Amino acid sequence: MTDPNAIQPSALDQLPDRDPEETAEWQASLDAVAREAGPHRAAYLMRRTLERAEAGGVALPKLLETDYVNTIPTSAEPALPGDPEMEARITAWNRWNAAAMVTRGAKHGVGGHIATFASAAWLYETGFNHFFRGKEQDGSGDQLYIQGHASPGIYARAFLDGRLDEAHLDNFRQEAGGNGLPSYPHPRRLPWLWEFPTVSMGLGPLSAIYQARFNRYLTNRGVKDVSASHVWAFLGDGEMDEPESTAALALAAREELDNLTFVINCNLQRLDGPVRANFKIVQELEAQFRGAGWNVVKTLWGSAWDELFALDTTGALVRRLRQVPDAQVQTYQTRDAAYIRQDFFGADPSLAEMAKLLSDDKILECFHLSRGGHEARKVYAAYKAAVEHKGAPTVILAQTVKGHTLGEGFASKNANHQMKKLSVDEFKAMRDLLELPIKDSDFTDGVVPYGHPGADSPEVRYLQERRAALGGPAPARRVHPLAPLPAPADKAFAAFDKGSGSQNVATTMAFVRLVKDLVRDKETGKRWVPIVPDEARTFGMESLFPSLGIYSPKGQTYEPVDRDQLMYYKEAKNGQILNEGITEAGSMADFIAASTAYATHGEAMIPFYIFYSMFGWQRTADQMWQLGDQLGRGFLVGATAGRTTLTGEGLQHADGHSPVIAATNPAALSYDPAFAYEIAVIVREGLRRMYGEAKPGEDQNVFYYLTVYNEPLPQPAKPAAPGVDEGIVKGLYRFNTAETAGVTAPANAPRIQLLGSGTAIHWTLEAQRLLAEDWGVAADVWSATSWGELRRDALEADAALLRGEERVPYVRQALQGAEGPVLAVSDYMRQVPDQIAQWVEQDWSSLGADGFGLSDTREAARRHFGVDAPSIVVAALAQLARRGEVKATAVKEAREKYGL
């Protein structure tokens, strides 16, 4: 049996010992310290030695955890600039108004959160007064990712500096009247204030990392120098449980993003209770971030603890702080001095002796109030260390008390996240604690008043002067007046009008060919941001590697294995392609940063993110909603689309539903183009709408989702009929009729309208031929480029009718007078085409690939789902038979003929 106390082999045993005698002396010294001074002293010396080695550049593994104390000792803290007393008064007003706003809103039942900002107030105020740069100097400033539940405090500050008034505060969470404030940071709802939506927890930290990276991308590519911009992400310790919160930590360290700081408000509580009841979340996060390569600054204890640490000559206090689990720290917050003396200090004889030197008031001050995150000097020291640190991002772990200053009924209570209001007596106690000049008589009819020292008060003047010195208000979103981007030359788009002749071309490849031409445009080419999650070769994009380069802040420090090939793997510091590796979430975060650069930095960028369609909306729909919230613009491209097109891959890759999910996003314009020329028309229209001259009343803050397929097929020429481009953009146009298609059907033959989208158009065209040749039925074929846009238009027409306006949905206009029933077909579930069924006047039926995907050939999969050409024929005959236009026996005969 292995002796657990025996020294285990390590990697060092694999290295030759050049001086065994010296090694033995070091080991003997350590043994002697442990024997004479105790293991704690030995551990202390080892930690200090490792720290000294790290500081001296000696290559050793880093310590993943340090003691449960402040990283910056009191003696090393820089002086706090400005006027600390003035800043304390400003913070007091903001605390008051944040709590008053939520409490007043509670009368209307709209809820709100008080405790989060109460704990984090100094984390924000110190930044606003000394660090966060506004946009009035370089148009970019700093990027602030505000913790969603802290929004009342940000509104309170905007009220103090005159950007909001009492009417705004009284409409917190009441937006329907047009003068309200959204519950959380939402650029779409309050676009002059909020830049980044963060309340879908986990997306804020992920987006912040990629925003900091995109800032470097813009600088390195020479688009705009934003090296002065710093990204600040304010997060909750419970929020770090979300996998997205820590998904990109290694990227941030690997690319040395010292323009990024995470501020994690460690109040030790999440929504239901402690974050790590039996453990220590600060230590866990420190190890996680240090292991990933981040600079970690812990700001845990306030100045009241200085006396206790000075008395800790044996290290017993530090050891005890490491031992106590977080839930017990929360309990100390609510218990009296006697309990703390017994439970905390009584655990160690030396601590018990220390406690005899401390008054009850001192103990309560330390354990109830004094946290590093509640003192401006401690926070300032941490922020200054963060912005001055070079070569790695910084995380600040700031310990606070959730519900701080809100009274004993709030502080550290498990339920405080759900507590929406304070009583009048609690407000009066808070007023006295904060020393605010609010009279009892101001509480009219029991309603808590807002507090404001006056527009010309010293507090407001100081606040505004500090913001002016830092570049203007913050947070703030600014859309700088940008000239519309010039449209690329028609040649790039017109090249697809003539079709591909005898060459088979998949629509994925058609899209890539179009982009290759567009990125060469002299005016707008540099603004394209190609984004791909390690599937560029699948999509035929490897030819872009040598011409555009793959972005890497290090450039290319190696000789690529394929250097002698034409399409070699080229990384470059000014590379244009963002190849993110296998991370759809990271790629979407890239897309969001690029798609909102027009507001964040005043630079219109044109991102396109191409991905396996199955791994887009299904996997990252929350980020696509975030994209809509943030008013992003660009092209999402779901490649290898459809349920039956990607041969052999099976149900995990077979997308039959992404347009359904896309239809739930109001900002998404979803298209399922069938032909190369349709893609060209849609992209040209997207560029005009998002980046060019907008039409009156047209919303530019949209993004396009295109599905493209990997099945090589002949690409036809664009029909010469009028209105084709309009139909492509609006979602439907007639591709051909039975007569123009050249199929033979008898005079007065039964007629049917076949609507197909995406790759299904090819099965529909084959069905058109079979119907004419085998059954004497004339079919007209329509290309439905966007079921979603047809539905959007119809919904708008319905709303117009309710307002008394006469308006006919486009789909009804397009199909007006079309003979026979309508049969719609797609490579998606029937719910996709069925979106428009209620607005089609003709008899309606649909076919789609419902159910799970499967691995097989395209032909077998389409037969399985009943969407191949023979299946379309049978469905069409069934519709006509119900109308009495073909024999009832024709359906059975067709099934037998085609082996269905």
mmCIF file of N, CA and C in Angstrom, residues 597-683:
data_model
loop_
_atom_site.group_PDB
_atom_site.id
_atom_site.type_symbol
_atom_site.label_atom_id
_atom_site.label_comp_id
_atom_site.label_asym_id
_atom_site.label_seq_id
_atom_site.Cartn_x
_atom_site.Cartn_y
_atom_site.Cartn_z
ATOM 1 N N ALA A 597 -19.619 48.247 -34.329
ATOM 2 C CA ALA A 597 -18.498 49.195 -34.352
ATOM 3 C C ALA A 597 -18.933 50.568 -34.858
ATOM 4 N N TYR A 598 -20.002 50.619 -35.634
ATOM 5 C CA TYR A 598 -20.491 51.913 -36.126
ATOM 6 C C TYR A 598 -20.882 52.825 -34.970
ATOM 7 N N ALA A 599 -21.332 52.238 -33.850
ATOM 8 C CA ALA A 599 -21.684 53.032 -32.681
ATOM 9 C C ALA A 599 -20.542 53.066 -31.668
ATOM 10 N N THR A 600 -19.928 51.918 -31.412
ATOM 11 C CA THR A 600 -18.882 51.845 -30.399
ATOM 12 C C THR A 600 -17.683 52.712 -30.765
ATOM 13 N N HIS A 601 -17.298 52.686 -32.050
ATOM 14 C CA HIS A 601 -16.089 53.389 -32.472
ATOM 15 C C HIS A 601 -16.320 54.354 -33.637
ATOM 16 N N GLY A 602 -17.546 54.466 -34.117
ATOM 17 C CA GLY A 602 -17.787 55.345 -35.247
ATOM 18 C C GLY A 602 -17.205 54.821 -36.540
ATOM 19 N N GLU A 603 -17.060 53.510 -36.652
ATOM 20 C CA GLU A 603 -16.518 52.871 -37.845
ATOM 21 C C GLU A 603 -17.482 51.796 -38.322
ATOM 22 N N ALA A 604 -18.015 51.951 -39.510
ATOM 23 C CA ALA A 604 -18.931 50.949 -40.054
ATOM 24 C C ALA A 604 -18.126 49.750 -40.557
ATOM 25 N N MET A 605 -18.310 48.611 -39.926
ATOM 26 C CA MET A 605 -17.675 47.373 -40.355
ATOM 27 C C MET A 605 -18.770 46.431 -40.851
ATOM 28 N N ILE A 606 -18.404 45.553 -41.788
ATOM 29 C CA ILE A 606 -19.381 44.652 -42.408
ATOM 30 C C ILE A 606 -18.990 43.209 -42.084
ATOM 31 N N PRO A 607 -19.464 42.687 -40.956
ATOM 32 C CA PRO A 607 -19.093 41.315 -40.625
ATOM 33 C C PRO A 607 -19.976 40.309 -41.350
ATOM 34 N N PHE A 608 -19.382 39.213 -41.778
ATOM 35 C CA PHE A 608 -20.184 38.051 -42.137
ATOM 36 C C PHE A 608 -19.605 36.845 -41.407
ATOM 37 N N TYR A 609 -20.478 36.144 -40.763
ATOM 38 C CA TYR A 609 -20.106 34.974 -39.969
ATOM 39 C C TYR A 609 -20.748 33.763 -40.618
ATOM 40 N N ILE A 610 -19.910 32.857 -41.108
ATOM 41 C CA ILE A 610 -20.411 31.682 -41.814
ATOM 42 C C ILE A 610 -20.172 30.454 -40.947
ATOM 43 N N PHE A 611 -21.185 29.607 -40.829
ATOM 44 C CA PHE A 611 -21.135 28.498 -39.879
ATOM 45 C C PHE A 611 -22.034 27.367 -40.361
ATOM 46 N N TYR A 612 -21.823 26.183 -39.821
ATOM 47 C CA TYR A 612 -22.780 25.099 -40.021
ATOM 48 C C TYR A 612 -24.138 25.584 -39.512
ATOM 49 N N SER A 613 -25.145 25.551 -40.356
ATOM 50 C CA SER A 613 -26.426 26.145 -39.957
ATOM 51 C C SER A 613 -26.989 25.498 -38.698
ATOM 52 N N MET A 614 -26.720 24.225 -38.491
ATOM 53 C CA MET A 614 -27.230 23.536 -37.305
ATOM 54 C C MET A 614 -26.619 24.106 -36.027
ATOM 55 N N PHE A 615 -25.424 24.698 -36.154
ATOM 56 C CA PHE A 615 -24.721 25.170 -34.965
ATOM 57 C C PHE A 615 -24.849 26.677 -34.780
ATOM 58 N N GLY A 616 -25.816 27.264 -35.448
ATOM 59 C CA GLY A 616 -26.033 28.699 -35.315
ATOM 60 C C GLY A 616 -27.154 29.011 -34.356
ATOM 61 N N TRP A 617 -28.354 29.120 -34.893
ATOM 62 C CA TRP A 617 -29.496 29.514 -34.055
ATOM 63 C C TRP A 617 -29.758 28.508 -32.943
ATOM 64 N N GLN A 618 -29.560 27.238 -33.208
ATOM 65 C CA GLN A 618 -29.821 26.253 -32.161
ATOM 66 C C GLN A 618 -28.841 26.417 -31.006
ATOM 67 N N ARG A 619 -27.578 26.704 -31.327
ATOM 68 C CA ARG A 619 -26.545 26.731 -30.296
ATOM 69 C C ARG A 619 -26.365 28.106 -29.687
ATOM 70 N N THR A 620 -26.509 29.159 -30.453
ATOM 71 C CA THR A 620 -26.159 30.494 -29.945
ATOM 72 C C THR A 620 -27.287 31.499 -30.146
ATOM 73 N N ALA A 621 -28.537 31.048 -30.103
ATOM 74 C CA ALA A 621 -29.663 31.959 -30.326
ATOM 75 C C ALA A 621 -29.713 33.069 -29.287
ATOM 76 N N ASP A 622 -29.253 32.793 -28.062
ATOM 77 C CA ASP A 622 -29.251 33.834 -27.038
ATOM 78 C C ASP A 622 -28.341 34.983 -27.449
ATOM 79 N N GLN A 623 -27.199 34.658 -28.061
ATOM 80 C CA GLN A 623 -26.318 35.727 -28.536
ATOM 81 C C GLN A 623 -26.911 36.448 -29.735
ATOM 82 N N MET A 624 -27.686 35.731 -30.541
ATOM 83 C CA MET A 624 -28.328 36.400 -31.670
ATOM 84 C C MET A 624 -29.409 37.362 -31.168
ATOM 85 N N TRP A 625 -30.029 37.014 -30.076
ATOM 86 C CA TRP A 625 -30.951 37.966 -29.441
ATOM 87 C C TRP A 625 -30.162 39.150 -28.885
ATOM 88 N N GLN A 626 -29.022 38.874 -28.276
ATOM 89 C CA GLN A 626 -28.137 39.939 -27.799
ATOM 90 C C GLN A 626 -27.717 40.846 -28.952
ATOM 91 N N LEU A 627 -27.438 40.254 -30.102
ATOM 92 C CA LEU A 627 -27.091 41.016 -31.304
ATOM 93 C C LEU A 627 -28.217 41.983 -31.667
ATOM 94 N N GLY A 628 -29.457 41.507 -31.632
ATOM 95 C CA GLY A 628 -30.585 42.385 -31.908
ATOM 96 C C GLY A 628 -30.731 43.477 -30.871
ATOM 97 N N ASP A 629 -30.539 43.131 -29.593
ATOM 98 C CA ASP A 629 -30.594 44.120 -28.520
ATOM 99 C C ASP A 629 -29.556 45.212 -28.715
ATOM 100 N N GLN A 630 -28.391 44.813 -29.203
ATOM 101 C CA GLN A 630 -27.273 45.754 -29.324
ATOM 102 C C GLN A 630 -27.286 46.498 -30.652
ATOM 103 N N LEU A 631 -28.331 46.276 -31.453
ATOM 104 C CA LEU A 631 -28.527 46.994 -32.712
ATOM 105 C C LEU A 631 -27.418 46.696 -33.720
ATOM 106 N N GLY A 632 -27.004 45.426 -33.756
ATOM 107 C CA GLY A 632 -25.937 45.023 -34.649
ATOM 108 C C GLY A 632 -26.389 44.897 -36.094
ATOM 109 N N ARG A 633 -25.429 45.035 -37.012
ATOM 110 C CA ARG A 633 -25.692 44.948 -38.446
ATOM 111 C C ARG A 633 -24.659 44.019 -39.085
ATOM 112 N N GLY A 634 -25.098 43.193 -40.011
ATOM 113 C CA GLY A 634 -24.175 42.318 -40.710
ATOM 114 C C GLY A 634 -24.889 41.103 -41.266
ATOM 115 N N PHE A 635 -24.111 40.123 -41.727
ATOM 116 C CA PHE A 635 -24.652 38.943 -42.398
ATOM 117 C C PHE A 635 -24.274 37.678 -41.631
ATOM 118 N N LEU A 636 -25.284 36.977 -41.143
ATOM 119 C CA LEU A 636 -25.099 35.630 -40.617
ATOM 120 C C LEU A 636 -25.410 34.654 -41.739
ATOM 121 N N VAL A 637 -24.530 33.682 -41.946
ATOM 122 C CA VAL A 637 -24.682 32.770 -43.070
ATOM 123 C C VAL A 637 -24.669 31.341 -42.547
ATOM 124 N N GLY A 638 -25.828 30.696 -42.594
ATOM 125 C CA GLY A 638 -25.944 29.304 -42.180
ATOM 126 C C GLY A 638 -25.613 28.396 -43.349
ATOM 127 N N ALA A 639 -24.397 27.903 -43.392
ATOM 128 C CA ALA A 639 -23.949 27.073 -44.509
ATOM 129 C C ALA A 639 -24.240 25.596 -44.220
ATOM 130 N N THR A 640 -24.008 24.762 -45.252
ATOM 131 C CA THR A 640 -24.389 23.337 -45.177
ATOM 132 C C THR A 640 -25.793 23.227 -44.588
ATOM 133 N N ALA A 641 -26.701 24.030 -45.130
ATOM 134 C CA ALA A 641 -28.026 24.189 -44.556
ATOM 135 C C ALA A 641 -28.944 23.040 -44.948
ATOM 136 N N GLY A 642 -30.096 23.008 -44.311
ATOM 137 C CA GLY A 642 -31.143 22.060 -44.658
ATOM 138 C C GLY A 642 -31.019 20.729 -43.920
ATOM 139 N N ARG A 643 -32.127 19.987 -43.929
ATOM 140 C CA ARG A 643 -32.147 18.711 -43.213
ATOM 141 C C ARG A 643 -31.631 17.560 -44.057
ATOM 142 N N THR A 644 -31.640 17.693 -45.387
ATOM 143 C CA THR A 644 -31.266 16.549 -46.229
ATOM 144 C C THR A 644 -30.077 16.818 -47.131
ATOM 145 N N THR A 645 -29.478 17.989 -47.030
ATOM 146 C CA THR A 645 -28.452 18.372 -48.003
ATOM 147 C C THR A 645 -27.059 17.888 -47.610
ATOM 148 N N LEU A 646 -26.794 17.824 -46.322
ATOM 149 C CA LEU A 646 -25.463 17.460 -45.841
ATOM 150 C C LEU A 646 -25.391 15.944 -45.714
ATOM 151 N N THR A 647 -24.866 15.287 -46.707
ATOM 152 C CA THR A 647 -24.933 13.825 -46.769
ATOM 153 C C THR A 647 -24.092 13.180 -45.680
ATOM 154 N N GLY A 648 -24.680 12.135 -45.088
ATOM 155 C CA GLY A 648 -23.939 11.275 -44.193
ATOM 156 C C GLY A 648 -23.735 11.767 -42.782
ATOM 157 N N GLU A 649 -24.004 13.039 -42.472
ATOM 158 C CA GLU A 649 -23.654 13.573 -41.165
ATOM 159 C C GLU A 649 -24.642 13.196 -40.054
ATOM 160 N N GLY A 650 -25.920 13.098 -40.384
ATOM 161 C CA GLY A 650 -26.865 12.650 -39.375
ATOM 162 C C GLY A 650 -27.552 13.761 -38.628
ATOM 163 N N LEU A 651 -28.363 13.344 -37.640
ATOM 164 C CA LEU A 651 -29.304 14.284 -37.013
ATOM 165 C C LEU A 651 -28.610 15.428 -36.290
ATOM 166 N N GLN A 652 -27.385 15.225 -35.781
ATOM 167 C CA GLN A 652 -26.731 16.312 -35.049
ATOM 168 C C GLN A 652 -26.273 17.438 -35.964
ATOM 169 N N HIS A 653 -26.208 17.169 -37.272
ATOM 170 C CA HIS A 653 -25.788 18.187 -38.228
ATOM 171 C C HIS A 653 -26.915 18.622 -39.164
ATOM 172 N N ALA A 654 -28.033 17.924 -39.133
ATOM 173 C CA ALA A 654 -29.093 18.155 -40.113
ATOM 174 C C ALA A 654 -30.063 19.219 -39.598
ATOM 175 N N ASP A 655 -29.913 20.420 -40.114
ATOM 176 C CA ASP A 655 -30.709 21.563 -39.656
ATOM 177 C C ASP A 655 -32.040 21.605 -40.393
ATOM 178 N N GLY A 656 -33.115 21.446 -39.666
ATOM 179 C CA GLY A 656 -34.429 21.558 -40.272
ATOM 180 C C GLY A 656 -35.292 22.610 -39.619
ATOM 181 N N HIS A 657 -34.693 23.454 -38.786
ATOM 182 C CA HIS A 657 -35.540 24.342 -37.983
ATOM 183 C C HIS A 657 -34.974 25.740 -37.742
ATOM 184 N N SER A 658 -33.747 26.054 -38.202
ATOM 185 C CA SER A 658 -33.181 27.362 -37.856
ATOM 186 C C SER A 658 -34.041 28.536 -38.324
ATOM 187 N N PRO A 659 -34.710 28.465 -39.503
ATOM 188 C CA PRO A 659 -35.563 29.608 -39.859
ATOM 189 C C PRO A 659 -36.726 29.823 -38.890
ATOM 190 N N VAL A 660 -37.156 28.756 -38.216
ATOM 191 C CA VAL A 660 -38.217 28.924 -37.216
ATOM 192 C C VAL A 660 -37.698 29.752 -36.052
ATOM 193 N N ILE A 661 -36.493 29.421 -35.589
ATOM 194 C CA ILE A 661 -35.923 30.174 -34.475
ATOM 195 C C ILE A 661 -35.620 31.601 -34.921
ATOM 196 N N ALA A 662 -35.093 31.745 -36.140
ATOM 197 C CA ALA A 662 -34.789 33.085 -36.650
ATOM 198 C C ALA A 662 -36.041 33.957 -36.708
ATOM 199 N N ALA A 663 -37.169 33.333 -36.997
ATOM 200 C CA ALA A 663 -38.419 34.094 -37.107
ATOM 201 C C ALA A 663 -38.845 34.693 -35.777
ATOM 202 N N THR A 664 -38.301 34.195 -34.671
ATOM 203 C CA THR A 664 -38.662 34.750 -33.359
ATOM 204 C C THR A 664 -37.893 36.015 -33.038
ATOM 205 N N ASN A 665 -36.870 36.342 -33.835
ATOM 206 C CA ASN A 665 -36.036 37.508 -33.559
ATOM 207 C C ASN A 665 -36.475 38.671 -34.443
ATOM 208 N N PRO A 666 -37.030 39.725 -33.867
ATOM 209 C CA PRO A 666 -37.556 40.827 -34.687
ATOM 210 C C PRO A 666 -36.502 41.539 -35.526
ATOM 211 N N ALA A 667 -35.232 41.442 -35.137
ATOM 212 C CA ALA A 667 -34.186 42.147 -35.875
ATOM 213 C C ALA A 667 -33.609 41.321 -37.012
ATOM 214 N N ALA A 668 -33.983 40.042 -37.104
ATOM 215 C CA ALA A 668 -33.396 39.149 -38.101
ATOM 216 C C ALA A 668 -34.227 39.128 -39.367
ATOM 217 N N LEU A 669 -33.589 39.379 -40.502
ATOM 218 C CA LEU A 669 -34.214 39.220 -41.815
ATOM 219 C C LEU A 669 -33.703 37.910 -42.386
ATOM 220 N N SER A 670 -34.571 36.909 -42.377
ATOM 221 C CA SER A 670 -34.155 35.539 -42.686
ATOM 222 C C SER A 670 -34.493 35.192 -44.137
ATOM 223 N N TYR A 671 -33.489 34.714 -44.876
ATOM 224 C CA TYR A 671 -33.662 34.350 -46.286
ATOM 225 C C TYR A 671 -33.157 32.929 -46.526
ATOM 226 N N ASP A 672 -33.861 32.237 -47.423
ATOM 227 C CA ASP A 672 -33.488 30.881 -47.835
ATOM 228 C C ASP A 672 -33.353 30.863 -49.356
ATOM 229 N N PRO A 673 -32.302 31.501 -49.897
ATOM 230 C CA PRO A 673 -32.192 31.636 -51.349
ATOM 231 C C PRO A 673 -31.923 30.300 -52.039
ATOM 232 N N ALA A 674 -32.496 30.171 -53.245
ATOM 233 C CA ALA A 674 -32.330 28.945 -54.022
ATOM 234 C C ALA A 674 -31.173 29.041 -54.997
ATOM 235 N N PHE A 675 -30.929 30.238 -55.527
ATOM 236 C CA PHE A 675 -29.994 30.387 -56.631
ATOM 237 C C PHE A 675 -28.934 31.439 -56.332
ATOM 238 N N ALA A 676 -27.830 31.374 -57.057
ATOM 239 C CA ALA A 676 -26.714 32.295 -56.843
ATOM 240 C C ALA A 676 -27.132 33.743 -57.062
ATOM 241 N N TYR A 677 -27.926 34.000 -58.108
ATOM 242 C CA TYR A 677 -28.308 35.390 -58.374
ATOM 243 C C TYR A 677 -29.198 35.941 -57.266
ATOM 244 N N GLU A 678 -29.958 35.068 -56.591
ATOM 245 C CA GLU A 678 -30.766 35.528 -55.455
ATOM 246 C C GLU A 678 -29.865 35.988 -54.313
ATOM 247 N N ILE A 679 -28.800 35.238 -54.080
ATOM 248 C CA ILE A 679 -27.848 35.636 -53.039
ATOM 249 C C ILE A 679 -27.283 37.017 -53.343
ATOM 250 N N ALA A 680 -26.901 37.236 -54.598
ATOM 251 C CA ALA A 680 -26.331 38.531 -54.992
ATOM 252 C C ALA A 680 -27.317 39.663 -54.743
ATOM 253 N N VAL A 681 -28.578 39.456 -55.088
ATOM 254 C CA VAL A 681 -29.593 40.493 -54.887
ATOM 255 C C VAL A 681 -29.790 40.777 -53.401
ATOM 256 N N ILE A 682 -29.844 39.718 -52.602
ATOM 257 C CA ILE A 682 -30.082 39.884 -51.165
ATOM 258 C C ILE A 682 -28.918 40.599 -50.502
ATOM 259 N N VAL A 683 -27.686 40.201 -50.831
ATOM 260 C CA VAL A 683 -26.519 40.855 -50.231
ATOM 261 C C VAL A 683 -26.450 42.317 -50.654
#
